[in-house]
PDB file of C-alpha atoms in Angstrom:
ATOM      1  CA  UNK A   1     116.997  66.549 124.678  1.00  0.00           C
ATOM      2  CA  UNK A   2     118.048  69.183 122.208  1.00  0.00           C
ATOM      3  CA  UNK A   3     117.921  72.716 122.545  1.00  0.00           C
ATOM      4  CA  UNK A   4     116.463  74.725 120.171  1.00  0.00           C
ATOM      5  CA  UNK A   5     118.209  76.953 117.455  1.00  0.00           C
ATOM      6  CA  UNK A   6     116.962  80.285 116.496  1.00  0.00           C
ATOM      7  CA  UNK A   7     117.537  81.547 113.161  1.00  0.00           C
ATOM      8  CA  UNK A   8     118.118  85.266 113.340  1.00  0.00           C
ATOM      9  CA  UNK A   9     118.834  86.470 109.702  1.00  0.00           C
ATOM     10  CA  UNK A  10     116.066  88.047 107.437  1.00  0.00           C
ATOM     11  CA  UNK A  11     113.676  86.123 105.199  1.00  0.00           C
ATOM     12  CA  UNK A  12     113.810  84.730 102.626  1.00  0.00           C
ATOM     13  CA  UNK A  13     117.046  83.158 104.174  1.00  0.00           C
ATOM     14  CA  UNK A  14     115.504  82.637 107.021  1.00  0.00           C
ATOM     15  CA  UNK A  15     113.435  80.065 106.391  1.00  0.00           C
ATOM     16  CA  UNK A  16     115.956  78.165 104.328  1.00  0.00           C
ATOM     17  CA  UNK A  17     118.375  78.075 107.445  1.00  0.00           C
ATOM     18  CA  UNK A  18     115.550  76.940 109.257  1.00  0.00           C
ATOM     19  CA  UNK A  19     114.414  74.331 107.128  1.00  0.00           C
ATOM     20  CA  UNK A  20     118.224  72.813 107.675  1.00  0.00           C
ATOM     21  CA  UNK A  21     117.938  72.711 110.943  1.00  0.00           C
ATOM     22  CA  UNK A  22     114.181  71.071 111.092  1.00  0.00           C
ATOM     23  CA  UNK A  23     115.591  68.311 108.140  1.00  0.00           C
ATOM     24  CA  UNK A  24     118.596  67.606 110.821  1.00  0.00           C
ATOM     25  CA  UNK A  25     115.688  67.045 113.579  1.00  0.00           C
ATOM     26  CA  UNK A  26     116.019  70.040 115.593  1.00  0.00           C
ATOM     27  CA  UNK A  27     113.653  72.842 116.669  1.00  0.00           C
ATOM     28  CA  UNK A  28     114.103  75.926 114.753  1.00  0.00           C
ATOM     29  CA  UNK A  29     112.781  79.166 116.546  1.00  0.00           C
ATOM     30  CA  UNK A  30     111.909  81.486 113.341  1.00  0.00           C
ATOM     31  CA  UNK A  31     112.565  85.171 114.509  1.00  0.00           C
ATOM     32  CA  UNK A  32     114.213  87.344 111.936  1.00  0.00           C
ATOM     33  CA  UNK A  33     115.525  90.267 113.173  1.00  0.00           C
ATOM     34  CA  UNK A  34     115.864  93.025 110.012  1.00  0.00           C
ATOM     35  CA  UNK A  35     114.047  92.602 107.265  1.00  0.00           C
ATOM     36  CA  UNK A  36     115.786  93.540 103.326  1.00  0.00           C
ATOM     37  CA  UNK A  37     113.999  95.820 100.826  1.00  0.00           C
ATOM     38  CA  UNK A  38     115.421  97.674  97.791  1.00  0.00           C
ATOM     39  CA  UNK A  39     116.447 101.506  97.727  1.00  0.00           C
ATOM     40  CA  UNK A  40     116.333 103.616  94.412  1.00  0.00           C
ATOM     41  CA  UNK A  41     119.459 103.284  92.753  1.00  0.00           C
ATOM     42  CA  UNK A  42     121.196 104.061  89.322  1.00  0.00           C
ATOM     43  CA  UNK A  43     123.884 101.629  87.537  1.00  0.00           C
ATOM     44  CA  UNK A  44     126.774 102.951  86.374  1.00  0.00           C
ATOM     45  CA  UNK A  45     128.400 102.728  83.026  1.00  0.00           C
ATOM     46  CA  UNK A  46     129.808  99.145  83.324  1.00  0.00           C
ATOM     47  CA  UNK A  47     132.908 100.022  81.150  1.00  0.00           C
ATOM     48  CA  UNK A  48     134.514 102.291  83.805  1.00  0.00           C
ATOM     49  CA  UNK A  49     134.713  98.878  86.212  1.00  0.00           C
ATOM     50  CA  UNK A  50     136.563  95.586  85.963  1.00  0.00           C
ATOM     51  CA  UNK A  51     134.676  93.514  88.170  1.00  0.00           C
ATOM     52  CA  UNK A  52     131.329  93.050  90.221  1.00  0.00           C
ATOM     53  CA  UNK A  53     131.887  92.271  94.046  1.00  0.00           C
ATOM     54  CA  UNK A  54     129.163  91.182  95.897  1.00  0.00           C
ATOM     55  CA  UNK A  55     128.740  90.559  99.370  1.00  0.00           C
ATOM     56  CA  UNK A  56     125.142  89.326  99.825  1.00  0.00           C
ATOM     57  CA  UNK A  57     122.633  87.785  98.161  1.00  0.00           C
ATOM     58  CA  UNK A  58     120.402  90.838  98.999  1.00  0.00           C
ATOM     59  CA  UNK A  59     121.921  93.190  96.190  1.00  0.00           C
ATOM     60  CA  UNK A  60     120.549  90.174  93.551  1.00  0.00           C
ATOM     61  CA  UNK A  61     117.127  89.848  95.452  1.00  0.00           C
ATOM     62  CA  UNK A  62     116.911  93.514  95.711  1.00  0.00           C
ATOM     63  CA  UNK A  63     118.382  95.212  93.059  1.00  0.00           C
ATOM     64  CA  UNK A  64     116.019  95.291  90.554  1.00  0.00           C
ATOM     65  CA  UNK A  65     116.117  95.570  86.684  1.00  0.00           C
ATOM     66  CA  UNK A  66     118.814  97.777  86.897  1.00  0.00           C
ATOM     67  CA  UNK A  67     121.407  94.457  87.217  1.00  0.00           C
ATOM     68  CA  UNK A  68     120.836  94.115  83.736  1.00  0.00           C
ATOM     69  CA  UNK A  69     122.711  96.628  82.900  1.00  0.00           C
ATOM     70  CA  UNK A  70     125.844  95.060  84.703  1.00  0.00           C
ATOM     71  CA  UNK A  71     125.942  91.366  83.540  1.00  0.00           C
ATOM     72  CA  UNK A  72     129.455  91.841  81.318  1.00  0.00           C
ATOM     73  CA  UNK A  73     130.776  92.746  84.619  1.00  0.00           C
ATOM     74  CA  UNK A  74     132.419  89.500  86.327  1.00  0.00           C
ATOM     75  CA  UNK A  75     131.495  88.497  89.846  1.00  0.00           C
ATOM     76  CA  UNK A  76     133.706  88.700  92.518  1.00  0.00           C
ATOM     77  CA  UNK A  77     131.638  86.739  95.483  1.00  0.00           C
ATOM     78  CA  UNK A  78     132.024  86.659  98.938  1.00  0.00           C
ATOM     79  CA  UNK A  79     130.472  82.917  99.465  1.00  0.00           C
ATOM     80  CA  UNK A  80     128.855  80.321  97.007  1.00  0.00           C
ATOM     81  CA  UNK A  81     125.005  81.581  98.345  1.00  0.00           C
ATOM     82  CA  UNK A  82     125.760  84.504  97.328  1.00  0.00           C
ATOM     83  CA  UNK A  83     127.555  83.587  94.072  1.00  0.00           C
ATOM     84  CA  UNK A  84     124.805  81.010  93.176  1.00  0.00           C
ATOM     85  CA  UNK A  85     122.088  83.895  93.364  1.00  0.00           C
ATOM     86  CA  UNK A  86     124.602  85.834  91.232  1.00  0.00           C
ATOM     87  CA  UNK A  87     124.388  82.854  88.362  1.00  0.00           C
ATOM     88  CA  UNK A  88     121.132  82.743  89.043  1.00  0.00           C
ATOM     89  CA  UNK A  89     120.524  86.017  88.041  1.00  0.00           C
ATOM     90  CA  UNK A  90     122.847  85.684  84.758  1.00  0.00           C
ATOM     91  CA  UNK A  91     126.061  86.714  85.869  1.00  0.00           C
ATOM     92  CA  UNK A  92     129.724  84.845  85.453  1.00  0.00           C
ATOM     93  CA  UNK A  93     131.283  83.906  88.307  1.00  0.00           C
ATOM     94  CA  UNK A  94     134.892  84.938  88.530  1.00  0.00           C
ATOM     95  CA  UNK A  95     135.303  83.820  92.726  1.00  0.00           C
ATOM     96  CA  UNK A  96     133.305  82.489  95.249  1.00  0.00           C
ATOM     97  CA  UNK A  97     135.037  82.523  98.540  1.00  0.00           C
ATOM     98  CA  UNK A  98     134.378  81.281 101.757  1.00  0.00           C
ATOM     99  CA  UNK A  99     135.977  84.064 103.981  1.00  0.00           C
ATOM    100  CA  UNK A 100     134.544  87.777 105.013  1.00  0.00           C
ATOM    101  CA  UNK A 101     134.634  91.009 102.898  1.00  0.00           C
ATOM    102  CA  UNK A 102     138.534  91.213 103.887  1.00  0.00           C
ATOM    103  CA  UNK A 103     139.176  88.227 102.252  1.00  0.00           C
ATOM    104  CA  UNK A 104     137.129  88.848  99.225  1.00  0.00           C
ATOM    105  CA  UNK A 105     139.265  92.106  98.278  1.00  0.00           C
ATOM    106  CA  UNK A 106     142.395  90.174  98.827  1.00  0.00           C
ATOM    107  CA  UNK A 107     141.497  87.672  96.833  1.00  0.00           C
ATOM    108  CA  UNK A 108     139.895  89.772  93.711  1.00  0.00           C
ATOM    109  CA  UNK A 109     143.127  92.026  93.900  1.00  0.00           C
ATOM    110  CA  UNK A 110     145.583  89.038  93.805  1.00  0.00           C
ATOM    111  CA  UNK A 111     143.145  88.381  90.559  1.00  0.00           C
ATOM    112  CA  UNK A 112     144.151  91.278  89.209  1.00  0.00           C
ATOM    113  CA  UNK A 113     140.878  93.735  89.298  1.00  0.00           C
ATOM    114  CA  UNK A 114     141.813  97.400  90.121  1.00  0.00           C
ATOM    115  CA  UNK A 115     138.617  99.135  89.921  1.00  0.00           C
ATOM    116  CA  UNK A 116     135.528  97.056  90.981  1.00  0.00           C
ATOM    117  CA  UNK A 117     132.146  98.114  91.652  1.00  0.00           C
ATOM    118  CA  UNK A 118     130.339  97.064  95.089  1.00  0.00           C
ATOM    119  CA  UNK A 119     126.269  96.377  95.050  1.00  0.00           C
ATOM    120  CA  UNK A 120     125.772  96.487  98.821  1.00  0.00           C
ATOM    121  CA  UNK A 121     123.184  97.430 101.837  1.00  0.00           C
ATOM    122  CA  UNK A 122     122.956 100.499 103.575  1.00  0.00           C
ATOM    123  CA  UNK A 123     125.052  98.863 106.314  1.00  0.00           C
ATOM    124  CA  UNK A 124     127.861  96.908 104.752  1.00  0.00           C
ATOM    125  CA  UNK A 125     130.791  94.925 105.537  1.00  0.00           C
ATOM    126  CA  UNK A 126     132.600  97.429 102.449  1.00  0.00           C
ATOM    127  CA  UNK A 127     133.078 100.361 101.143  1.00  0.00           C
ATOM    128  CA  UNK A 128     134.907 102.510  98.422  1.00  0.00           C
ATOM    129  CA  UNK A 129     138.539 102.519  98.612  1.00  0.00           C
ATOM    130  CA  UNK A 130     141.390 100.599  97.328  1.00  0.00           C
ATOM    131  CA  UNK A 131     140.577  98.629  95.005  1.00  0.00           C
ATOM    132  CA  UNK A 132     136.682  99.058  95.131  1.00  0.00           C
ATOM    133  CA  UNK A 133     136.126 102.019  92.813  1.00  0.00           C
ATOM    134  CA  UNK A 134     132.622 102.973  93.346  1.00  0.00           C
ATOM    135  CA  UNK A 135     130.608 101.240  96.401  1.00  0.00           C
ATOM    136  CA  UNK A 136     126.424 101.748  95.504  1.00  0.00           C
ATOM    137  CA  UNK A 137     123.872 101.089  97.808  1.00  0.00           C
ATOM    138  CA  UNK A 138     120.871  98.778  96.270  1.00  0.00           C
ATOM    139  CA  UNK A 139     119.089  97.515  99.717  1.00  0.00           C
ATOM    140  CA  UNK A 140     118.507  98.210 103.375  1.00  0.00           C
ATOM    141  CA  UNK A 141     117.980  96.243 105.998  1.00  0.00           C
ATOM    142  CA  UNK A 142     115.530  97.845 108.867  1.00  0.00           C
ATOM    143  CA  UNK A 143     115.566  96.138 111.888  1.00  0.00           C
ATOM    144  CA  UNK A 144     111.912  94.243 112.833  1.00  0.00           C
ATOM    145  CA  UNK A 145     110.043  95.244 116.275  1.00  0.00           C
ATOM    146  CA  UNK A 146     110.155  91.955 118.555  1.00  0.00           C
ATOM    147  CA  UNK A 147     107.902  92.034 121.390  1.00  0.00           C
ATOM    148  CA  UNK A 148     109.926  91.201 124.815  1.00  0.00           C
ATOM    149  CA  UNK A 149     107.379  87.715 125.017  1.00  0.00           C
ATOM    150  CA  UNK A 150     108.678  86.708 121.681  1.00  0.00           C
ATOM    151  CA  UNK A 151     112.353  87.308 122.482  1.00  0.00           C
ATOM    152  CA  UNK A 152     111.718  85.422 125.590  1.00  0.00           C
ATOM    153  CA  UNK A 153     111.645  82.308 123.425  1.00  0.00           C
ATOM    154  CA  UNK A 154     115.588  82.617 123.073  1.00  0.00           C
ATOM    155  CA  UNK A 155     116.127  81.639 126.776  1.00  0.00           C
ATOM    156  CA  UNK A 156     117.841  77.933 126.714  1.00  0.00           C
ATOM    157  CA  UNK A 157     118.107  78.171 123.064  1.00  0.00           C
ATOM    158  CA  UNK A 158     121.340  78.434 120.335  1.00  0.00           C
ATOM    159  CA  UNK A 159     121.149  81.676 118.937  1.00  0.00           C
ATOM    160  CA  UNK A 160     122.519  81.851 115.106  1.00  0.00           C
ATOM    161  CA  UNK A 161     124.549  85.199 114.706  1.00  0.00           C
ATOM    162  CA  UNK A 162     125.479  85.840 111.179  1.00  0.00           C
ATOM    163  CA  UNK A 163     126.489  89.200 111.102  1.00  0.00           C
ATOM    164  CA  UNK A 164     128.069  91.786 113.431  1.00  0.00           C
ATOM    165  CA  UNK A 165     124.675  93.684 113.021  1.00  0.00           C
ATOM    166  CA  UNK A 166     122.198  90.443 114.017  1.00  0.00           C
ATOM    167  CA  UNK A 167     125.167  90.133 117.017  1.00  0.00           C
ATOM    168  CA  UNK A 168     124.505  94.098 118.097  1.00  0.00           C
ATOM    169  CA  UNK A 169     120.689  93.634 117.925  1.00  0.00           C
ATOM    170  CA  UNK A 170     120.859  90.316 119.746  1.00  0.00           C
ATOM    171  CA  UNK A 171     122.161  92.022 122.864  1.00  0.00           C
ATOM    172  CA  UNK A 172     119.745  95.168 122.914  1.00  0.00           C
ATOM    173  CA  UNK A 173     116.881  91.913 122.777  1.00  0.00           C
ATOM    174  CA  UNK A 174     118.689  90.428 125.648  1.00  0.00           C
ATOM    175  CA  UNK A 175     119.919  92.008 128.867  1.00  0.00           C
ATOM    176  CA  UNK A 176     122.989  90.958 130.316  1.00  0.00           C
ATOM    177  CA  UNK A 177     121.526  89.204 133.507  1.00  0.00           C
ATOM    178  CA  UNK A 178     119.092  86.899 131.139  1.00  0.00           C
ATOM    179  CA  UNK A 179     122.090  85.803 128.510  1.00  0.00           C
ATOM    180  CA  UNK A 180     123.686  82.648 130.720  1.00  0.00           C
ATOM    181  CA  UNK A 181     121.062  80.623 128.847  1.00  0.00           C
ATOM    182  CA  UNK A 182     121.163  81.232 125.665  1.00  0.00           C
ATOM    183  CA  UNK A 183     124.445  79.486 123.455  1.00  0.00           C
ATOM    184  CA  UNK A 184     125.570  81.644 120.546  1.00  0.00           C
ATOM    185  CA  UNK A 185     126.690  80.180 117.277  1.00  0.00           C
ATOM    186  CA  UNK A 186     128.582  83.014 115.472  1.00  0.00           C
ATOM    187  CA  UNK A 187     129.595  83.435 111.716  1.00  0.00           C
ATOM    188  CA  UNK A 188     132.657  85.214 112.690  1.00  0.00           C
ATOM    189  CA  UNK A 189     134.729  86.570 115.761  1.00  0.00           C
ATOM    190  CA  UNK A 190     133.097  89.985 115.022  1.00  0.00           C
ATOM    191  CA  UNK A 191     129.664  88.886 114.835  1.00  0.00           C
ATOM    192  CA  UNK A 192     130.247  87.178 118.188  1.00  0.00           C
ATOM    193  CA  UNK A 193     132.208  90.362 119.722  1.00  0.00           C
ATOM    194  CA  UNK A 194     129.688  92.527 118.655  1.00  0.00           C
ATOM    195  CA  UNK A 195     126.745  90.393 120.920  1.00  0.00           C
ATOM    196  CA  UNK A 196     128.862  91.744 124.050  1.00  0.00           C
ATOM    197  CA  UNK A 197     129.841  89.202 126.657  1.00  0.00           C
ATOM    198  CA  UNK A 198     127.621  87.140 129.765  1.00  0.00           C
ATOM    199  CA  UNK A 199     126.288  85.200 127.269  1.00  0.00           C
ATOM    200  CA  UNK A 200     126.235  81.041 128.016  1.00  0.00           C
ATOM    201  CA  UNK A 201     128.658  79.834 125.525  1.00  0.00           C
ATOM    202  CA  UNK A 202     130.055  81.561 122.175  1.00  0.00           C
ATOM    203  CA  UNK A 203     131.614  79.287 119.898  1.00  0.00           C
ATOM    204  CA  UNK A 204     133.342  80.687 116.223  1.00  0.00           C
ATOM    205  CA  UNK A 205     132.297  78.924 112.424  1.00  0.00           C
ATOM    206  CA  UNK A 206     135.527  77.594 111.274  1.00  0.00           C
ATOM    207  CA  UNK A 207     134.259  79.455 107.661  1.00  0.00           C
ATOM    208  CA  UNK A 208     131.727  81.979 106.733  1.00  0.00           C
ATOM    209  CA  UNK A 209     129.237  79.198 104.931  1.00  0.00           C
ATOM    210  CA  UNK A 210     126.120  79.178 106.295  1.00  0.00           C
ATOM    211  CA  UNK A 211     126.118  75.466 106.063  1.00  0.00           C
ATOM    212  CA  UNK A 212     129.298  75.408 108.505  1.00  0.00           C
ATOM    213  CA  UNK A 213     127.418  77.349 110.871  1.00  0.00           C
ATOM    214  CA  UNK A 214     124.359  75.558 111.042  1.00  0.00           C
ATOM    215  CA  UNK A 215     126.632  72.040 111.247  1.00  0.00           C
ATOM    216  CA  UNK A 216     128.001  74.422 114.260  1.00  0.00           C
ATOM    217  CA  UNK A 217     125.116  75.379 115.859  1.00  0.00           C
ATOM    218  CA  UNK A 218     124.015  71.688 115.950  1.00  0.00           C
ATOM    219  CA  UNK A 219     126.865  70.494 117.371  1.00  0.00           C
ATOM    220  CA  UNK A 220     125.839  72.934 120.203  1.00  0.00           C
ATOM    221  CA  UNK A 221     122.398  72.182 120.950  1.00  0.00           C
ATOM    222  CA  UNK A 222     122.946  68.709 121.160  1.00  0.00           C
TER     223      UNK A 222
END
């Protein structure tokens, strides 16, 4: 018998993540752990940038009418959700990559922008510097009370860890002596390193695609 998955990240990617798993004949355990909203924010003149980088579909969910303003600007991606929710929303896409924020500044400096702007959360993977010009934040993500019977439902499970965050919050949900159960899935060697250790298994996505890590977390709970 399979063991069930739970899908940590906020909605409305929560559900789609879960969905995947539930088509693929699994259990999905529903428990997002922040949830996104927008913050006031004011775009810049686009002229003083080169490029748009983008690290989660949240800053197109959340950002408001105010992206408008921004759609000469070419999009520098960190993954193809996030770029297709970019094209969605009328921008070009210049890169979609499949690595983390690291990898997304290499690659949009080796493509020659020098002075991007960053649409971002409160807590973000990037920042100004180098090559990022101006880094504004358009959404935060507050973390979601989760009563100790609800967390509970984790014990025996796969737990999906897709950000260093999710990881951190994990482990305050789960105390060390009650973590040999639960399997962890992890988007990245930092999201798994920030879930602290004692945990049953820990096992790395190859990539940062969210399908890669659900085929991963699969593969697990079988």
């Amino acid at each position: 018998m399979s063991r069930p998955i739970a899908v940590l990240r906020p909605e409305p990617g929560n559900r789609a993540t879960a969905a995947a798993i539930e088509a693929a004949g699994r259990t999905a355990i529903r428990m997002p752990l922040f949830a996104a909203g927008p913050v006031a924010w004011h775009a810049p003149d686009p002229a003083a940038f080169d490029a748009l980088l983008l690290t989660s579909a949240n800053a197109l969910r959340h950002g408001g009418p105010q992206l408008g303003a921004l759609r000469s600007l070419p999009v520098h991606a960190v993954g193809s959700a996030t770029a297709a929710a970019a094209r969605h929303a009328g921008f070009a896409i210049a890169f979609a990559g499949t690595g983390d924020g690291a990898a997304l500044i290499a690659a949009a400096e080796a493509a020659g922008v020098r002075r991007a702007l960053l649409l971002g959360g409160r807590t973000r993977m990037l920042d100004a510097g180098g090559i990022v010009a101006r880094a504004i934040t358009v959404y935060a993500s507050e973390p979601l009370a989760i009563a100790p019977e609800r967390a509970a439902r984790l014990h025996g499970a796969i737990a999906l860890v897709q950000s260093a965050r999710a990881g951190a919050r994990l482990a305050e949900l789960v105390a060390p002596g009650h973590r040999a159960t639960i399997g962890i899935a992890a988007i990245s060697p930092r999201a798994a390193g920030a879930a602290g250790p004692g945990w049953g298994s820990v096992a790395i996505a190859a990539d940062m695609q969210a399908a890669t890590l659900i085929a991963l977390a699969l593969q697990l709970a079988d």
